[in-house]
mmCIF file of C-alpha atoms and ligand atoms in Angstrom:
data_model
loop_
_atom_site.group_PDB
_atom_site.id
_atom_site.type_symbol
_atom_site.label_atom_id
_atom_site.label_comp_id
_atom_site.label_asym_id
_atom_site.label_seq_id
_atom_site.Cartn_x
_atom_site.Cartn_y
_atom_site.Cartn_z
ATOM 1 C CA MET A 1 25.344 -28.028 -0.070
ATOM 2 C CA GLN A 2 23.554 -26.663 -3.114
ATOM 3 C CA THR A 3 21.161 -23.775 -2.370
ATOM 4 C CA PRO A 4 18.370 -22.539 -4.686
ATOM 5 C CA ARG A 5 20.444 -19.509 -5.648
ATOM 6 C CA ASP A 6 23.499 -21.501 -6.868
ATOM 7 C CA PRO A 7 22.439 -22.298 -10.433
ATOM 8 C CA TRP A 8 21.309 -18.693 -10.803
ATOM 9 C CA LEU A 9 24.624 -17.459 -9.463
ATOM 10 C CA SER A 10 26.608 -19.431 -12.043
ATOM 11 C CA ARG A 11 24.369 -18.078 -14.774
ATOM 12 C CA ALA A 12 24.653 -14.494 -13.497
ATOM 13 C CA GLU A 13 28.434 -14.706 -13.307
ATOM 14 C CA ALA A 14 28.682 -16.128 -16.819
ATOM 15 C CA LEU A 15 26.506 -13.293 -18.125
ATOM 16 C CA MET A 16 28.430 -10.620 -16.217
ATOM 17 C CA ALA A 17 31.675 -11.917 -17.778
ATOM 18 C CA LEU A 18 30.400 -11.482 -21.358
ATOM 19 C CA PRO A 19 31.797 -8.749 -23.590
ATOM 20 C CA PHE A 20 29.644 -5.630 -23.083
ATOM 21 C CA PHE A 21 27.870 -5.671 -26.449
ATOM 22 C CA ASP A 22 27.070 -9.392 -26.230
ATOM 23 C CA LEU A 23 25.448 -8.870 -22.831
ATOM 24 C CA LEU A 24 23.593 -5.735 -23.917
ATOM 25 C CA TYR A 25 22.350 -7.408 -27.097
ATOM 26 C CA GLU A 26 21.031 -10.447 -25.227
ATOM 27 C CA ALA A 27 19.384 -8.311 -22.537
ATOM 28 C CA HIS A 28 17.629 -6.183 -25.116
ATOM 29 C CA ARG A 29 16.461 -9.270 -26.987
ATOM 30 C CA VAL A 30 14.950 -10.686 -23.788
ATOM 31 C CA HIS A 31 13.452 -7.294 -22.989
ATOM 32 C CA ARG A 32 11.750 -7.021 -26.401
ATOM 33 C CA ALA A 33 10.431 -10.562 -26.170
ATOM 34 C CA HIS A 34 8.591 -9.796 -22.919
ATOM 35 C CA HIS A 35 7.846 -6.059 -22.818
ATOM 36 C CA GLU A 36 6.830 -3.059 -24.864
ATOM 37 C CA VAL A 37 10.123 -1.207 -25.003
ATOM 38 C CA LEU A 38 8.514 2.245 -24.676
ATOM 39 C CA ASP A 39 6.450 1.266 -21.648
ATOM 40 C CA VAL A 40 8.362 2.861 -18.758
ATOM 41 C CA GLN A 41 6.349 2.822 -15.549
ATOM 42 C CA LYS A 42 6.358 6.035 -13.511
ATOM 43 C CA CYS A 43 6.221 5.598 -9.734
ATOM 44 C CA ALA A 44 5.764 8.389 -7.227
ATOM 45 C CA LEU A 45 7.528 8.097 -3.887
ATOM 46 C CA LEU A 46 6.612 9.657 -0.551
ATOM 47 C CA SER A 47 8.288 9.412 2.832
ATOM 48 C CA ILE A 48 5.392 9.021 5.271
ATOM 49 C CA LYS A 49 7.632 8.743 8.350
ATOM 50 C CA THR A 50 11.123 10.149 8.178
ATOM 51 C CA GLY A 51 14.361 9.529 10.100
ATOM 52 C CA GLY A 52 15.100 8.172 13.552
ATOM 53 C CA CYS A 53 15.200 4.559 12.357
ATOM 54 C CA PRO A 54 16.630 2.016 14.852
ATOM 55 C CA GLU A 55 18.374 -0.017 12.103
ATOM 56 C CA ASP A 56 22.021 0.699 11.244
ATOM 57 C CA CYS A 57 21.992 0.326 7.426
ATOM 58 C CA ALA A 58 25.328 1.884 6.477
ATOM 59 C CA TYR A 59 23.937 3.639 3.395
ATOM 60 C CA CYS A 60 20.896 5.213 4.959
ATOM 61 C CA PRO A 61 20.441 8.871 5.864
ATOM 62 C CA GLN A 62 17.451 7.897 8.031
ATOM 63 C CA SER A 63 19.298 5.648 10.479
ATOM 64 C CA ALA A 64 19.384 7.026 14.059
ATOM 65 C CA HIS A 65 22.905 5.585 14.351
ATOM 66 C CA TYR A 66 24.396 8.341 12.168
ATOM 67 C CA ASP A 67 24.297 12.101 12.271
ATOM 68 C CA THR A 68 23.219 13.126 8.790
ATOM 69 C CA GLY A 69 21.489 16.352 9.785
ATOM 70 C CA LEU A 70 18.133 14.986 8.660
ATOM 71 C CA LYS A 71 15.009 16.390 10.302
ATOM 72 C CA ARG A 72 12.845 13.655 11.827
ATOM 73 C CA GLU A 73 9.152 13.656 10.964
ATOM 74 C CA ALA A 74 6.383 11.674 12.665
ATOM 75 C CA LEU A 75 3.883 9.624 10.652
ATOM 76 C CA MET A 76 2.205 11.941 8.159
ATOM 77 C CA PRO A 77 -1.463 12.893 8.490
ATOM 78 C CA LEU A 78 -3.791 10.982 6.155
ATOM 79 C CA ALA A 79 -4.976 14.128 4.361
ATOM 80 C CA GLU A 80 -1.425 15.006 3.253
ATOM 81 C CA VAL A 81 -0.929 11.556 1.784
ATOM 82 C CA ARG A 82 -4.243 11.810 -0.066
ATOM 83 C CA GLU A 83 -3.168 15.175 -1.496
ATOM 84 C CA ALA A 84 0.209 13.808 -2.616
ATOM 85 C CA ALA A 85 -1.480 10.812 -4.270
ATOM 86 C CA ARG A 86 -3.873 13.132 -6.106
ATOM 87 C CA THR A 87 -0.947 15.187 -7.436
ATOM 88 C CA ALA A 88 0.942 12.032 -8.444
ATOM 89 C CA ALA A 89 -2.076 10.728 -10.362
ATOM 90 C CA ALA A 90 -2.466 14.100 -12.119
ATOM 91 C CA ASN A 91 1.221 13.913 -13.101
ATOM 92 C CA GLY A 92 0.761 10.524 -14.735
ATOM 93 C CA ALA A 93 2.212 8.195 -12.088
ATOM 94 C CA ALA A 94 0.892 4.630 -12.219
ATOM 95 C CA ARG A 95 2.078 3.580 -8.775
ATOM 96 C CA PHE A 96 2.330 5.421 -5.482
ATOM 97 C CA CYS A 97 5.002 4.136 -3.083
ATOM 98 C CA MET A 98 5.105 5.139 0.566
ATOM 99 C CA GLY A 99 8.162 4.583 2.745
ATOM 100 C CA ALA A 100 8.574 4.632 6.515
ATOM 101 C CA ALA A 101 11.824 4.647 8.486
ATOM 102 C CA TRP A 102 10.777 1.757 10.705
ATOM 103 C CA ARG A 103 12.405 -1.549 11.610
ATOM 104 C CA GLN A 104 8.886 -2.981 11.669
ATOM 105 C CA PRO A 105 5.465 -1.369 12.125
ATOM 106 C CA LYS A 106 3.732 -1.611 15.532
ATOM 107 C CA ASP A 107 0.112 -2.688 15.548
ATOM 108 C CA GLY A 108 -2.149 0.112 16.783
ATOM 109 C CA PRO A 109 -3.304 3.549 15.665
ATOM 110 C CA GLU A 110 -0.285 4.223 13.421
ATOM 111 C CA PHE A 111 -0.649 0.945 11.533
ATOM 112 C CA ASP A 112 -4.376 1.666 11.208
ATOM 113 C CA ARG A 113 -3.514 5.029 9.685
ATOM 114 C CA VAL A 114 -1.207 3.325 7.173
ATOM 115 C CA LEU A 115 -4.136 1.058 6.197
ATOM 116 C CA ASP A 116 -6.202 4.212 5.608
ATOM 117 C CA MET A 117 -3.389 5.618 3.475
ATOM 118 C CA VAL A 118 -3.528 2.511 1.284
ATOM 119 C CA ARG A 119 -7.286 2.956 0.864
ATOM 120 C CA ALA A 120 -6.812 6.647 0.010
ATOM 121 C CA VAL A 121 -4.174 5.873 -2.645
ATOM 122 C CA LYS A 122 -6.390 3.183 -4.200
ATOM 123 C CA ALA A 123 -9.295 5.658 -4.287
ATOM 124 C CA GLU A 124 -7.173 7.896 -6.567
ATOM 125 C CA GLY A 125 -6.888 5.035 -9.069
ATOM 126 C CA LEU A 126 -3.217 4.337 -8.340
ATOM 127 C CA GLU A 127 -1.397 1.130 -7.533
ATOM 128 C CA ALA A 128 -0.388 1.254 -3.872
ATOM 129 C CA CYS A 129 3.041 0.179 -2.653
ATOM 130 C CA LEU A 130 4.502 0.379 0.844
ATOM 131 C CA THR A 131 7.871 -0.158 2.460
ATOM 132 C CA LEU A 132 7.693 -0.286 6.254
ATOM 133 C CA GLY A 133 10.396 -2.779 7.236
ATOM 134 C CA MET A 134 9.642 -6.282 8.525
ATOM 135 C CA LEU A 135 6.029 -7.511 8.521
ATOM 136 C CA THR A 136 4.280 -10.318 10.392
ATOM 137 C CA PRO A 137 2.000 -12.617 8.372
ATOM 138 C CA GLU A 138 -1.035 -10.957 10.042
ATOM 139 C CA GLN A 139 0.113 -7.442 9.134
ATOM 140 C CA ALA A 140 0.648 -8.509 5.536
ATOM 141 C CA VAL A 141 -2.896 -9.904 5.372
ATOM 142 C CA ARG A 142 -4.358 -6.676 6.801
ATOM 143 C CA LEU A 143 -2.447 -4.628 4.225
ATOM 144 C CA ARG A 144 -3.706 -6.829 1.414
ATOM 145 C CA GLU A 145 -7.268 -6.494 2.696
ATOM 146 C CA ALA A 146 -6.860 -2.697 2.625
ATOM 147 C CA GLY A 147 -5.985 -3.034 -1.087
ATOM 148 C CA LEU A 148 -2.185 -2.956 -1.075
ATOM 149 C CA ASP A 149 -0.797 -4.052 -4.459
ATOM 150 C CA ALA A 150 2.941 -4.257 -3.789
ATOM 151 C CA TYR A 151 5.416 -4.309 -0.924
ATOM 152 C CA ASN A 152 9.002 -3.100 -1.277
ATOM 153 C CA HIS A 153 11.572 -4.913 0.830
ATOM 154 C CA ASN A 154 15.063 -4.958 -0.624
ATOM 155 C CA LEU A 155 17.678 -7.638 -0.081
ATOM 156 C CA ASP A 156 20.081 -4.784 -0.833
ATOM 157 C CA THR A 157 23.220 -6.871 -1.430
ATOM 158 C CA SER A 158 24.523 -10.440 -1.329
ATOM 159 C CA ARG A 159 24.156 -12.645 1.732
ATOM 160 C CA GLU A 160 27.978 -12.570 2.083
ATOM 161 C CA HIS A 161 28.281 -8.769 1.980
ATOM 162 C CA TYR A 162 25.184 -8.139 4.122
ATOM 163 C CA ASP A 163 26.761 -7.965 7.572
ATOM 164 C CA ARG A 164 29.303 -5.423 6.381
ATOM 165 C CA ILE A 165 26.335 -3.124 5.649
ATOM 166 C CA ILE A 166 23.726 -3.937 8.300
ATOM 167 C CA SER A 167 24.186 -5.497 11.747
ATOM 168 C CA THR A 168 20.722 -5.018 13.258
ATOM 169 C CA ARG A 169 18.904 -7.635 11.143
ATOM 170 C CA THR A 170 19.689 -10.720 9.109
ATOM 171 C CA TYR A 171 19.303 -11.708 5.497
ATOM 172 C CA ASP A 172 16.950 -14.500 6.535
ATOM 173 C CA GLU A 173 14.689 -12.020 8.344
ATOM 174 C CA ARG A 174 14.429 -10.123 5.056
ATOM 175 C CA LEU A 175 13.491 -13.335 3.228
ATOM 176 C CA THR A 176 10.892 -14.211 5.877
ATOM 177 C CA THR A 177 9.106 -10.893 5.339
ATOM 178 C CA LEU A 178 9.151 -11.472 1.587
ATOM 179 C CA ARG A 179 7.505 -14.855 2.211
ATOM 180 C CA ASN A 180 4.856 -13.284 4.452
ATOM 181 C CA VAL A 181 4.091 -10.681 1.814
ATOM 182 C CA ARG A 182 3.819 -13.267 -0.950
ATOM 183 C CA LYS A 183 1.549 -15.532 1.128
ATOM 184 C CA ALA A 184 -0.831 -12.630 1.721
ATOM 185 C CA GLY A 185 -1.228 -12.183 -2.052
ATOM 186 C CA ILE A 186 0.727 -8.931 -2.327
ATOM 187 C CA THR A 187 3.210 -8.575 -5.189
ATOM 188 C CA ILE A 188 6.881 -8.244 -4.322
ATOM 189 C CA CYS A 189 9.210 -5.379 -5.075
ATOM 190 C CA SER A 190 12.726 -6.336 -4.049
ATOM 191 C CA GLY A 191 16.130 -5.311 -5.285
ATOM 192 C CA GLY A 192 19.270 -3.707 -4.016
ATOM 193 C CA ILE A 193 21.983 -1.109 -4.144
ATOM 194 C CA ILE A 194 25.269 -1.066 -6.028
ATOM 195 C CA GLY A 195 28.263 1.028 -5.031
ATOM 196 C CA MET A 196 28.637 -0.192 -1.437
ATOM 197 C CA GLY A 197 32.095 -1.751 -1.878
ATOM 198 C CA GLU A 198 30.651 -5.062 -3.090
ATOM 199 C CA SER A 199 32.365 -7.303 -5.639
ATOM 200 C CA THR A 200 30.966 -8.323 -9.009
ATOM 201 C CA ARG A 201 30.239 -11.708 -7.425
ATOM 202 C CA ASP A 202 28.182 -9.979 -4.688
ATOM 203 C CA ARG A 203 26.154 -8.204 -7.367
ATOM 204 C CA CYS A 204 25.579 -11.509 -9.143
ATOM 205 C CA ALA A 205 24.646 -13.181 -5.845
ATOM 206 C CA LEU A 206 22.053 -10.485 -5.074
ATOM 207 C CA LEU A 207 20.426 -10.985 -8.475
ATOM 208 C CA ALA A 208 20.633 -14.755 -8.050
ATOM 209 C CA GLU A 209 18.814 -14.610 -4.659
ATOM 210 C CA LEU A 210 16.053 -12.533 -6.246
ATOM 211 C CA ALA A 211 15.802 -14.727 -9.333
ATOM 212 C CA ALA A 212 15.566 -17.863 -7.153
ATOM 213 C CA LEU A 213 12.397 -16.616 -5.436
ATOM 214 C CA GLU A 214 9.312 -18.469 -6.618
ATOM 215 C CA PRO A 215 7.618 -16.656 -8.162
ATOM 216 C CA GLN A 216 10.209 -14.041 -8.985
ATOM 217 C CA PRO A 217 9.637 -10.470 -7.705
ATOM 218 C CA GLU A 218 7.291 -8.467 -9.915
ATOM 219 C CA SER A 219 9.528 -5.397 -9.450
ATOM 220 C CA VAL A 220 13.273 -5.216 -9.008
ATOM 221 C CA PRO A 221 14.639 -1.817 -7.995
ATOM 222 C CA ILE A 222 18.298 -1.266 -8.806
ATOM 223 C CA ASN A 223 19.569 1.637 -6.711
ATOM 224 C CA LEU A 224 22.867 3.386 -7.224
ATOM 225 C CA LEU A 225 24.238 4.307 -3.806
ATOM 226 C CA ILE A 226 23.652 7.970 -3.018
ATOM 227 C CA PRO A 227 26.599 8.669 -0.701
ATOM 228 C CA VAL A 228 25.230 10.696 2.218
ATOM 229 C CA GLU A 229 27.448 12.769 4.531
ATOM 230 C CA GLY A 230 27.462 11.292 8.026
ATOM 231 C CA THR A 231 26.804 7.675 6.943
ATOM 232 C CA PRO A 232 29.648 5.112 6.961
ATOM 233 C CA LEU A 233 29.405 4.890 3.148
ATOM 234 C CA ALA A 234 29.712 8.647 2.551
ATOM 235 C CA ALA A 235 33.133 8.309 0.902
ATOM 236 C CA SER A 236 32.272 5.367 -1.382
ATOM 237 C CA ALA A 237 33.756 5.488 -4.861
ATOM 238 C CA PRO A 238 31.238 6.177 -7.629
ATOM 239 C CA VAL A 239 30.070 3.242 -9.763
ATOM 240 C CA ASP A 240 31.041 3.154 -13.440
ATOM 241 C CA PRO A 241 27.727 3.758 -15.260
ATOM 242 C CA LEU A 242 28.537 0.868 -17.609
ATOM 243 C CA ASP A 243 28.626 -1.451 -14.577
ATOM 244 C CA LEU A 244 25.124 -0.237 -13.734
ATOM 245 C CA VAL A 245 24.071 -1.056 -17.298
ATOM 246 C CA ARG A 246 25.546 -4.538 -16.856
ATOM 247 C CA MET A 247 23.599 -4.964 -13.608
ATOM 248 C CA VAL A 248 20.364 -4.020 -15.393
ATOM 249 C CA CYS A 249 21.200 -6.431 -18.239
ATOM 250 C CA VAL A 250 21.705 -9.384 -15.909
ATOM 251 C CA ALA A 251 18.574 -8.529 -13.915
ATOM 252 C CA ARG A 252 16.573 -8.379 -17.152
ATOM 253 C CA ILE A 253 17.869 -11.713 -18.445
ATOM 254 C CA LEU A 254 17.450 -13.594 -15.143
ATOM 255 C CA MET A 255 14.002 -12.079 -14.456
ATOM 256 C CA PRO A 256 12.433 -11.578 -17.882
ATOM 257 C CA HIS A 257 8.934 -10.774 -16.620
ATOM 258 C CA SER A 258 9.854 -8.352 -13.816
ATOM 259 C CA ARG A 259 9.803 -4.603 -13.970
ATOM 260 C CA VAL A 260 13.377 -3.517 -13.430
ATOM 261 C CA ARG A 261 13.337 -0.098 -11.795
ATOM 262 C CA LEU A 262 16.189 2.342 -12.293
ATOM 263 C CA SER A 263 15.817 3.742 -8.782
ATOM 264 C CA ALA A 264 17.973 5.936 -6.535
ATOM 265 C CA GLY A 265 21.003 7.705 -7.953
ATOM 266 C CA ARG A 266 19.728 8.905 -11.331
ATOM 267 C CA THR A 267 20.908 12.480 -10.620
ATOM 268 C CA ALA A 268 24.470 11.152 -10.956
ATOM 269 C CA LEU A 269 23.748 9.660 -14.393
ATOM 270 C CA SER A 270 23.826 11.299 -17.795
ATOM 271 C CA ARG A 271 20.757 11.126 -19.999
ATOM 272 C CA GLU A 272 22.688 8.761 -22.248
ATOM 273 C CA ALA A 273 23.549 6.379 -19.389
ATOM 274 C CA GLN A 274 19.880 6.265 -18.379
ATOM 275 C CA VAL A 275 18.805 5.587 -21.957
ATOM 276 C CA MET A 276 21.302 2.751 -22.110
ATOM 277 C CA CYS A 277 19.722 1.321 -18.944
ATOM 278 C CA PHE A 278 16.297 1.456 -20.633
ATOM 279 C CA PHE A 279 17.755 -0.325 -23.649
ATOM 280 C CA ALA A 280 19.205 -2.947 -21.305
ATOM 281 C CA GLY A 281 15.744 -3.589 -19.892
ATOM 282 C CA ALA A 282 14.999 -1.065 -17.150
ATOM 283 C CA ASN A 283 11.318 -0.172 -17.504
ATOM 284 C CA SER A 284 10.368 1.778 -14.410
ATOM 285 C CA ILE A 285 11.582 4.926 -12.641
ATOM 286 C CA PHE A 286 10.695 7.064 -9.654
ATOM 287 C CA VAL A 287 9.398 10.467 -10.682
ATOM 288 C CA GLY A 288 9.206 13.621 -8.590
ATOM 289 C CA ASP A 289 11.816 16.026 -7.195
ATOM 290 C CA THR A 290 12.690 13.904 -4.175
ATOM 291 C CA LEU A 291 13.008 10.206 -3.445
ATOM 292 C CA LEU A 292 12.463 9.628 0.293
ATOM 293 C CA THR A 293 14.951 12.219 1.547
ATOM 294 C CA CYS A 294 17.431 12.616 -1.356
ATOM 295 C CA LEU A 295 17.136 14.365 -4.690
ATOM 296 C CA ASN A 296 15.708 12.799 -7.853
ATOM 297 C CA PRO A 297 15.910 14.427 -11.303
ATOM 298 C CA PRO A 298 13.397 17.277 -11.809
ATOM 299 C CA PRO A 299 10.108 16.224 -13.481
ATOM 300 C CA ASP A 300 10.723 18.321 -16.607
ATOM 301 C CA ALA A 301 14.074 16.591 -17.169
ATOM 302 C CA ASP A 302 12.372 13.206 -16.816
ATOM 303 C CA ALA A 303 9.587 14.220 -19.193
ATOM 304 C CA ALA A 304 12.271 15.176 -21.730
ATOM 305 C CA LEU A 305 14.166 11.947 -21.054
ATOM 306 C CA LEU A 306 11.104 9.809 -21.722
ATOM 307 C CA SER A 307 10.023 11.777 -24.769
ATOM 308 C CA SER A 308 13.505 11.384 -26.258
ATOM 309 C CA LEU A 309 12.688 7.659 -26.458
ATOM 310 C CA THR A 310 9.479 8.056 -28.419
ATOM 311 C CA GLY A 311 10.598 9.771 -31.598
ATOM 312 C CA SER A 312 8.801 12.983 -30.649
ATOM 313 C CA SER A 313 11.982 14.653 -29.375
ATOM 314 C CA PRO A 314 12.763 18.233 -30.447
ATOM 315 C CA GLY A 315 14.621 17.070 -33.524
ATOM 316 C CA ALA A 316 17.986 17.598 -35.109
ATOM 317 C CA GLY A 317 20.249 20.021 -33.356
ATOM 318 C CA ALA A 318 17.975 20.805 -30.422
ATOM 319 C CA ALA A 319 19.832 20.124 -27.183
ATOM 320 C CA PRO A 320 17.789 18.453 -24.463
ATOM 321 C CA PRO A 321 17.404 20.347 -21.165
HETATM 322 N N1 SAM B 1 12.843 0.982 6.410
HETATM 323 C C1 SAM B 1 12.374 0.208 5.338
HETATM 324 C C2 SAM B 1 13.379 -0.806 4.864
HETATM 325 O O1 SAM B 1 14.565 -0.639 5.058
HETATM 326 O O2 SAM B 1 12.953 -1.782 4.223
HETATM 327 C C3 SAM B 1 11.903 1.032 4.159
HETATM 328 C C4 SAM B 1 12.648 2.281 3.746
HETATM 329 S S1 SAM B 1 14.315 2.078 3.184
HETATM 330 C C5 SAM B 1 14.861 3.764 3.070
HETATM 331 C C6 SAM B 1 14.112 1.540 1.472
HETATM 332 C C7 SAM B 1 15.323 1.316 0.625
HETATM 333 O O3 SAM B 1 15.916 2.555 0.257
HETATM 334 C C8 SAM B 1 16.479 0.559 1.220
HETATM 335 O O4 SAM B 1 16.249 -0.822 1.224
HETATM 336 C C9 SAM B 1 17.612 0.914 0.271
HETATM 337 O O5 SAM B 1 17.683 -0.015 -0.777
HETATM 338 C C10 SAM B 1 17.194 2.274 -0.269
HETATM 339 N N2 SAM B 1 18.140 3.330 0.134
HETATM 340 C C11 SAM B 1 18.218 3.928 1.338
HETATM 341 N N3 SAM B 1 19.218 4.829 1.371
HETATM 342 C C12 SAM B 1 19.813 4.798 0.157
HETATM 343 C C13 SAM B 1 20.920 5.483 -0.419
HETATM 344 N N4 SAM B 1 21.634 6.367 0.263
HETATM 345 N N5 SAM B 1 21.243 5.208 -1.699
HETATM 346 C C14 SAM B 1 20.527 4.295 -2.394
HETATM 347 N N6 SAM B 1 19.481 3.614 -1.906
HETATM 348 C C15 SAM B 1 19.123 3.847 -0.637
HETATM 349 C C1 DTB B 2 13.940 1.506 -3.456
HETATM 350 O O1 DTB B 2 14.513 0.456 -3.805
HETATM 351 N N1 DTB B 2 14.416 2.724 -3.592
HETATM 352 C C2 DTB B 2 13.526 3.707 -3.029
HETATM 353 C C3 DTB B 2 12.300 2.855 -2.638
HETATM 354 N N2 DTB B 2 12.762 1.524 -2.871
HETATM 355 C C4 DTB B 2 11.640 3.025 -1.352
HETATM 356 C C5 DTB B 2 14.164 4.487 -1.942
HETATM 357 C C6 DTB B 2 15.432 5.175 -2.358
HETATM 358 C C7 DTB B 2 15.900 5.994 -1.194
HETATM 359 C C8 DTB B 2 17.069 6.834 -1.524
HETATM 360 C C9 DTB B 2 17.562 7.592 -0.352
HETATM 361 C C10 DTB B 2 16.598 8.607 0.173
HETATM 362 O O2 DTB B 2 15.925 9.316 -0.600
HETATM 363 O O3 DTB B 2 16.532 8.761 1.408
HETATM 364 FE FE1 SF4 B 3 15.825 2.190 8.522
HETATM 365 FE FE2 SF4 B 3 15.134 1.349 6.094
HETATM 366 FE FE3 SF4 B 3 17.018 3.255 6.433
HETATM 367 FE FE4 SF4 B 3 17.583 0.775 7.134
HETATM 368 S S1 SF4 B 3 17.100 1.486 5.048
HETATM 369 S S2 SF4 B 3 18.004 2.625 8.361
HETATM 370 S S3 SF4 B 3 15.601 0.078 7.875
HETATM 371 S S4 SF4 B 3 14.874 3.431 6.922
#
């Protein structure tokens, strides 16, 4: 039986099989036709509830199933979130994303506090994004009413590879939450991770699932696995940066209007590999020293990275930091 992803999957596989320059050239052409190439969105990221998560995602340092030495933290006080949002706005972030290590939020005082966090972030003039796990239709509506702009909920990998990575939830549960979010009028941020032992076909199938959503996700984060000691994926082989560039290219071509976010794993990439990802169509990054629990490049390195795109770089002979 034909599923909505199938035509997208054939297209993705055909693109992925192209010679590198042909793929890169086409991706950049599509990128230029739909976006300002120097417009790279900066998103701040804050873990508002850390560790002790009941899910068993094999990549995740926050899962209670693995001993990663991470210190658990209860839901953050509202004032701390407000302060972090203020700092992010002062540092030029456009969007403020808050993540919680939950399977799904419980209605009650903690969910009410998250609604207040959304209001506080909006009051600083930032776009507000959350990632809290699965949502009911009612929770999605309450978040929208509080002013939430976007909800991050990654499909993470292909349907076929999914149960080798996560056993405590299904792919269809992920898709149901995405539907609930969309129905409530919140934009969708959904992407995945590469470097988890998946095949090229799995990568294509992930992008095909995302591209088949109607409408397509407004943001597509592409994460490079950060192998974390204590998780089942700690010993995963590193991804060839050119395969990451290919992944960005195919995402850009299949989803021409989306923001493709070069997400986790940038500390493992050279400046040149990141620039190639921007050329391929990535136009968003997380800024700030930490992601949720892992390291991100330092802000001064990112400032230098972005200014090296604009023509205002130090000039001939000056080595970047
Ligand atoms: N608990 C919620 C959920 O799973 O939807 C929200 C937080 S969860 C940490 C958000 C995303 O972070 C995951 O979907 C995954 O894509 C990404 N992530 C987690 N650990 C990672 C790692 N070690 N390397 C790369 N990405 C990771
Ligand atoms: C996404 O796709 N990547 C971000 C965000 N959405 C929430 C999270 C990356 C987490 C990396 C591992 C960590 O810092 O714990
Ligand atoms: Fe929990 Fe999200 Fe980590 Fe999975 S990815 S263990 S759901 S915090």
